[in-house]
């Protein structure tokens, strides 16, 4: 490696001088790479690039360094002959990569030095990278955290996904209403994606089955008449912390098999000639912006099959590089299905093994069931994916045949184990007998997998006891729990450098890959000096967020106020409405009762509503209506501000979460499988106010009752009320003053939007069905919020609790989660580089 | 096209057998099958085969069998072999790595 003294002594490199403030060898080396890319990519000296070009030049320089490691990592894994993991997900919410890659490669300080030496603003350039938003929310972000942990743990794990041209839509808010704008993250290309055209795969779709007879006289179905999609892979390198292992996320783009239909083109019908090209490329054009995709959407089905077919074809290709016998596939490969979206992989691998590799059915099924694991992410039966049989017959006729055969054999087995129970057979069948019939993808995933896990202890218990109890009774050994986790690299080190630095000074740098070391700050919670530093860090983060709010919304907020954040997808079960009811309650206390609040509060909302989800969009509208009244009413005397930050995405979360004092995790008990924002907030020293739902239960277990604010009905209580039909929300409206006052305010257009009765639906909905028990929890919630505000008045004690939250939530690192998956499901081991 | 020992070998000259030329080739093969029911189709030059092309081969085989013969294929390469596997064509017709082996299969 070139040393600074060598370079400086020459006074110039390639004719360009080294600015004097750049002196460390690492920075000088990085500068050379960046300068080279400035010339090659933009044909200009680095000093003449604009900020958006600078980040690209820097990104390409970092990528250069990653490429060597990518190759070495692959060679190391191959030489070790270990198992590899294919993680299949329709969503990977990666976010921005440059800052994260700089830190993981140990180049962040060098980049700072380079930019400072050139009088460039590194932060400004980092802000210009578009988010790779190939996902909707928690499920996609979990997948991205998992890839980071796999690489950091030196485990051969690869993501397989779709290279959506248009990821999650950009949210604009006009007059309080959400507007969806297309977000093409690839408009200017991505410096990270490595195209692999030689490893493209061909994916057949549509067609029909010709029923024939094979040479031995047996039934031979021939799948003919299909169209071909071409899947072109693009690899996004995933660098583990320390830069030693670089895995990748393989994203497939769909292309037409024939670039141009030559006959049509020659005949002069150009539009028709490119028609097939347009249709093919539609497959990977758009991410469905909802995790509740309307059943029966053909394009979505094709997207799911496209992912699965590309992944299986690629996995088989890798396997055949070094192995020949498919019976040994489970020794070399584990495949994890992230939710049911890639569940067709079960049928696709069967199809491949039986139709192309020539295995007999039983041998193929033995392989398949040893390869797959399935992760469930929901407790709502209506959210379990299913596809109409006629649609599957149209798009994937051979797979439908295979699914029928899987089902036939499966039900035969169930009938043997549980004879005389046709209702059980009907419940467990992969085919729902209705008009039309449906294929139940969760059942397919469970039947085809050796492991079925939920994502938090309560969730996993409920999956086995309530969601699919028949399967859990049949195969108890399959069912297990793997509580979710988040990567401390992105969600602490990168997004909260102030706190990261404090932790490093306190317990050493090892915590970044061993979060358990953070427990070492627990005694420091009683140290006034440490608390002071901790509060200083939090204050700086809050000022940063306040600046963002001022710039985005032209609203001034007090950084000493309680920053109360609920940032997640907008959904009724997450109960942004409940939060808003409390806001209205506080507002009315201030302006009608003349009371003061114990502490000033800034209530921060952010999140997107699925475009077709009317109620969610109305909630956004109501938030804005309430915010407008609250923020301009001088009678609030600065005690209350309401903020809705538009276009919630990973990069925005990285600014909001480190600044939060209070984390709202207030879903109706029994609805949130896990939640992961709760973990991110806890890592960053926010206290949780939450129901006993999802991962909140485990957070409470770890941080202690004194350091979390729990409220609300428990899952069993909710179930009991539902079962007995004993929930009458109108009674709460009638007998609880808070509920009455708040709902009347909404009903009576206290928050007008120029349309009388615009929010009448809130009153009607919450006093009639109130499916998510808002009114049942409202009194407890408002009382608990009062406790929160009172607690916040004692800033020292609040800081102590916040420190304990950081110290005691190390279990929620995705490194722990991945180790558990690796040990208990995948049989995957770390393959670190040799020392020396 | 050449005939060896009562077996006719037809080499597809183009590099693709797909929806754009399936009809034309099908007509030719069907016509040939009637007069030369022991037929081998040499796929050695084929780079692209789609399911329409598979259908052509299946139809031609039916005609050969109706005429008391059979259709076999030889020398499928790379991607063409994959397509044949997807369509399970290999279960219904003999596939041979070389023309000589395909010819020999008619005269065991």
PDB file of N, CA and C in Angstrom, chain A residues 386-430:
ATOM      1  N   UNK A 386     -53.189 -16.661  -0.481  1.00  0.00           N
ATOM      2  CA  UNK A 386     -53.719 -17.785  -1.245  1.00  0.00           C
ATOM      3  C   UNK A 386     -53.983 -17.319  -2.681  1.00  0.00           C
ATOM      4  N   UNK A 387     -53.936 -18.251  -3.592  1.00  0.00           N
ATOM      5  CA  UNK A 387     -54.106 -17.950  -5.011  1.00  0.00           C
ATOM      6  C   UNK A 387     -55.260 -18.765  -5.585  1.00  0.00           C
ATOM      7  N   UNK A 388     -56.068 -18.139  -6.428  1.00  0.00           N
ATOM      8  CA  UNK A 388     -57.170 -18.904  -7.022  1.00  0.00           C
ATOM      9  C   UNK A 388     -56.622 -20.005  -7.931  1.00  0.00           C
ATOM     10  N   UNK A 389     -57.189 -21.168  -7.842  1.00  0.00           N
ATOM     11  CA  UNK A 389     -56.749 -22.289  -8.672  1.00  0.00           C
ATOM     12  C   UNK A 389     -56.810 -21.955 -10.162  1.00  0.00           C
ATOM     13  N   UNK A 390     -57.871 -21.324 -10.653  1.00  0.00           N
ATOM     14  CA  UNK A 390     -57.894 -21.006 -12.099  1.00  0.00           C
ATOM     15  C   UNK A 390     -56.718 -20.129 -12.523  1.00  0.00           C
ATOM     16  N   UNK A 391     -56.295 -19.227 -11.652  1.00  0.00           N
ATOM     17  CA  UNK A 391     -55.171 -18.360 -12.004  1.00  0.00           C
ATOM     18  C   UNK A 391     -53.871 -19.165 -12.059  1.00  0.00           C
ATOM     19  N   UNK A 392     -53.705 -20.041 -11.072  1.00  0.00           N
ATOM     20  CA  UNK A 392     -52.505 -20.876 -11.082  1.00  0.00           C
ATOM     21  C   UNK A 392     -52.499 -21.801 -12.294  1.00  0.00           C
ATOM     22  N   UNK A 393     -53.674 -22.286 -12.636  1.00  0.00           N
ATOM     23  CA  UNK A 393     -53.771 -23.173 -13.801  1.00  0.00           C
ATOM     24  C   UNK A 393     -53.367 -22.433 -15.067  1.00  0.00           C
ATOM     25  N   UNK A 394     -53.711 -21.172 -15.111  1.00  0.00           N
ATOM     26  CA  UNK A 394     -53.401 -20.358 -16.297  1.00  0.00           C
ATOM     27  C   UNK A 394     -51.902 -20.025 -16.344  1.00  0.00           C
ATOM     28  N   UNK A 395     -51.351 -19.657 -15.204  1.00  0.00           N
ATOM     29  CA  UNK A 395     -49.978 -19.147 -15.191  1.00  0.00           C
ATOM     30  C   UNK A 395     -48.941 -20.262 -15.002  1.00  0.00           C
ATOM     31  N   UNK A 396     -49.261 -21.221 -14.131  1.00  0.00           N
ATOM     32  CA  UNK A 396     -48.285 -22.260 -13.766  1.00  0.00           C
ATOM     33  C   UNK A 396     -48.959 -23.636 -13.743  1.00  0.00           C
ATOM     34  N   UNK A 397     -49.384 -24.126 -14.889  1.00  0.00           N
ATOM     35  CA  UNK A 397     -50.157 -25.366 -14.895  1.00  0.00           C
ATOM     36  C   UNK A 397     -49.391 -26.561 -14.340  1.00  0.00           C
ATOM     37  N   UNK A 398     -48.112 -26.623 -14.584  1.00  0.00           N
ATOM     38  CA  UNK A 398     -47.339 -27.767 -14.086  1.00  0.00           C
ATOM     39  C   UNK A 398     -47.217 -27.702 -12.568  1.00  0.00           C
ATOM     40  N   UNK A 399     -47.052 -26.492 -12.045  1.00  0.00           N
ATOM     41  CA  UNK A 399     -46.923 -26.339 -10.590  1.00  0.00           C
ATOM     42  C   UNK A 399     -48.221 -26.677  -9.893  1.00  0.00           C
ATOM     43  N   UNK A 400     -49.322 -26.360 -10.524  1.00  0.00           N
ATOM     44  CA  UNK A 400     -50.614 -26.723  -9.942  1.00  0.00           C
ATOM     45  C   UNK A 400     -50.738 -28.238  -9.848  1.00  0.00           C
ATOM     46  N   UNK A 401     -50.312 -28.919 -10.892  1.00  0.00           N
ATOM     47  CA  UNK A 401     -50.327 -30.391 -10.847  1.00  0.00           C
ATOM     48  C   UNK A 401     -49.492 -30.896  -9.680  1.00  0.00           C
ATOM     49  N   UNK A 402     -48.325 -30.310  -9.534  1.00  0.00           N
ATOM     50  CA  UNK A 402     -47.416 -30.751  -8.466  1.00  0.00           C
ATOM     51  C   UNK A 402     -48.017 -30.456  -7.095  1.00  0.00           C
ATOM     52  N   UNK A 403     -48.643 -29.293  -6.967  1.00  0.00           N
ATOM     53  CA  UNK A 403     -49.273 -28.946  -5.687  1.00  0.00           C
ATOM     54  C   UNK A 403     -50.402 -29.924  -5.370  1.00  0.00           C
ATOM     55  N   UNK A 404     -51.177 -30.287  -6.363  1.00  0.00           N
ATOM     56  CA  UNK A 404     -52.242 -31.277  -6.161  1.00  0.00           C
ATOM     57  C   UNK A 404     -51.655 -32.610  -5.687  1.00  0.00           C
ATOM     58  N   UNK A 405     -50.555 -33.005  -6.270  1.00  0.00           N
ATOM     59  CA  UNK A 405     -49.964 -34.277  -5.894  1.00  0.00           C
ATOM     60  C   UNK A 405     -49.379 -34.211  -4.482  1.00  0.00           C
ATOM     61  N   UNK A 406     -48.718 -33.081  -4.160  1.00  0.00           N
ATOM     62  CA  UNK A 406     -48.225 -32.888  -2.795  1.00  0.00           C
ATOM     63  C   UNK A 406     -49.392 -33.011  -1.829  1.00  0.00           C
ATOM     64  N   UNK A 407     -50.485 -32.356  -2.175  1.00  0.00           N
ATOM     65  CA  UNK A 407     -51.663 -32.343  -1.305  1.00  0.00           C
ATOM     66  C   UNK A 407     -52.258 -33.731  -1.161  1.00  0.00           C
ATOM     67  N   UNK A 408     -52.324 -34.466  -2.253  1.00  0.00           N
ATOM     68  CA  UNK A 408     -52.915 -35.812  -2.213  1.00  0.00           C
ATOM     69  C   UNK A 408     -52.140 -36.695  -1.246  1.00  0.00           C
ATOM     70  N   UNK A 409     -50.837 -36.666  -1.381  1.00  0.00           N
ATOM     71  CA  UNK A 409     -50.002 -37.510  -0.506  1.00  0.00           C
ATOM     72  C   UNK A 409     -50.071 -37.035   0.936  1.00  0.00           C
ATOM     73  N   UNK A 410     -50.099 -35.706   1.107  1.00  0.00           N
ATOM     74  CA  UNK A 410     -50.143 -35.129   2.454  1.00  0.00           C
ATOM     75  C   UNK A 410     -51.437 -35.529   3.156  1.00  0.00           C
ATOM     76  N   UNK A 411     -52.552 -35.369   2.481  1.00  0.00           N
ATOM     77  CA  UNK A 411     -53.843 -35.687   3.106  1.00  0.00           C
ATOM     78  C   UNK A 411     -53.980 -37.180   3.379  1.00  0.00           C
ATOM     79  N   UNK A 412     -53.365 -37.971   2.537  1.00  0.00           N
ATOM     80  CA  UNK A 412     -53.335 -39.423   2.796  1.00  0.00           C
ATOM     81  C   UNK A 412     -52.646 -39.691   4.132  1.00  0.00           C
ATOM     82  N   UNK A 413     -51.545 -38.999   4.335  1.00  0.00           N
ATOM     83  CA  UNK A 413     -50.787 -39.157   5.577  1.00  0.00           C
ATOM     84  C   UNK A 413     -51.607 -38.678   6.766  1.00  0.00           C
ATOM     85  N   UNK A 414     -52.248 -37.517   6.629  1.00  0.00           N
ATOM     86  CA  UNK A 414     -53.059 -36.984   7.727  1.00  0.00           C
ATOM     87  C   UNK A 414     -54.201 -37.935   8.053  1.00  0.00           C
ATOM     88  N   UNK A 415     -54.814 -38.497   7.016  1.00  0.00           N
ATOM     89  CA  UNK A 415     -55.938 -39.422   7.225  1.00  0.00           C
ATOM     90  C   UNK A 415     -55.478 -40.680   7.953  1.00  0.00           C
ATOM     91  N   UNK A 416     -54.233 -41.037   7.751  1.00  0.00           N
ATOM     92  CA  UNK A 416     -53.679 -42.203   8.451  1.00  0.00           C
ATOM     93  C   UNK A 416     -53.460 -41.891   9.931  1.00  0.00           C
ATOM     94  N   UNK A 417     -52.933 -40.697  10.157  1.00  0.00           N
ATOM     95  CA  UNK A 417     -52.603 -40.306  11.530  1.00  0.00           C
ATOM     96  C   UNK A 417     -53.864 -39.931  12.318  1.00  0.00           C
ATOM     97  N   UNK A 418     -54.789 -39.268  11.620  1.00  0.00           N
ATOM     98  CA  UNK A 418     -56.022 -38.803  12.283  1.00  0.00           C
ATOM     99  C   UNK A 418     -57.232 -39.291  11.500  1.00  0.00           C
ATOM    100  N   UNK A 419     -57.532 -40.555  11.596  1.00  0.00           N
ATOM    101  CA  UNK A 419     -58.614 -41.089  10.760  1.00  0.00           C
ATOM    102  C   UNK A 419     -59.982 -40.549  11.177  1.00  0.00           C
ATOM    103  N   UNK A 420     -60.878 -40.498  10.240  1.00  0.00           N
ATOM    104  CA  UNK A 420     -62.255 -40.126  10.528  1.00  0.00           C
ATOM    105  C   UNK A 420     -62.435 -38.675  10.943  1.00  0.00           C
ATOM    106  N   UNK A 421     -61.646 -37.807  10.405  1.00  0.00           N
ATOM    107  CA  UNK A 421     -61.765 -36.388  10.781  1.00  0.00           C
ATOM    108  C   UNK A 421     -61.721 -35.533   9.506  1.00  0.00           C
ATOM    109  N   UNK A 422     -62.819 -35.555   8.750  1.00  0.00           N
ATOM    110  CA  UNK A 422     -62.813 -34.816   7.476  1.00  0.00           C
ATOM    111  C   UNK A 422     -62.661 -33.313   7.663  1.00  0.00           C
ATOM    112  N   UNK A 423     -63.121 -32.791   8.815  1.00  0.00           N
ATOM    113  CA  UNK A 423     -62.980 -31.348   9.041  1.00  0.00           C
ATOM    114  C   UNK A 423     -61.509 -30.970   9.145  1.00  0.00           C
ATOM    115  N   UNK A 424     -60.736 -31.830   9.789  1.00  0.00           N
ATOM    116  CA  UNK A 424     -59.300 -31.582   9.898  1.00  0.00           C
ATOM    117  C   UNK A 424     -58.653 -31.591   8.510  1.00  0.00           C
ATOM    118  N   UNK A 425     -59.061 -32.579   7.706  1.00  0.00           N
ATOM    119  CA  UNK A 425     -58.507 -32.643   6.350  1.00  0.00           C
ATOM    120  C   UNK A 425     -58.822 -31.367   5.590  1.00  0.00           C
ATOM    121  N   UNK A 426     -60.038 -30.880   5.744  1.00  0.00           N
ATOM    122  CA  UNK A 426     -60.446 -29.663   5.033  1.00  0.00           C
ATOM    123  C   UNK A 426     -59.632 -28.467   5.505  1.00  0.00           C
ATOM    124  N   UNK A 427     -59.372 -28.415   6.821  1.00  0.00           N
ATOM    125  CA  UNK A 427     -58.591 -27.274   7.351  1.00  0.00           C
ATOM    126  C   UNK A 427     -57.151 -27.324   6.868  1.00  0.00           C
ATOM    127  N   UNK A 428     -56.608 -28.529   6.815  1.00  0.00           N
ATOM    128  CA  UNK A 428     -55.181 -28.663   6.534  1.00  0.00           C
ATOM    129  C   UNK A 428     -54.860 -28.738   5.041  1.00  0.00           C
ATOM    130  N   UNK A 429     -55.859 -28.999   4.243  1.00  0.00           N
ATOM    131  CA  UNK A 429     -55.630 -29.173   2.815  1.00  0.00           C
ATOM    132  C   UNK A 429     -54.941 -27.956   2.224  1.00  0.00           C
ATOM    133  N   UNK A 430     -54.090 -28.212   1.237  1.00  0.00           N
ATOM    134  CA  UNK A 430     -53.462 -27.101   0.522  1.00  0.00           C
ATOM    135  C   UNK A 430     -54.484 -26.407  -0.372  1.00  0.00           C
TER     136      UNK A 430
END
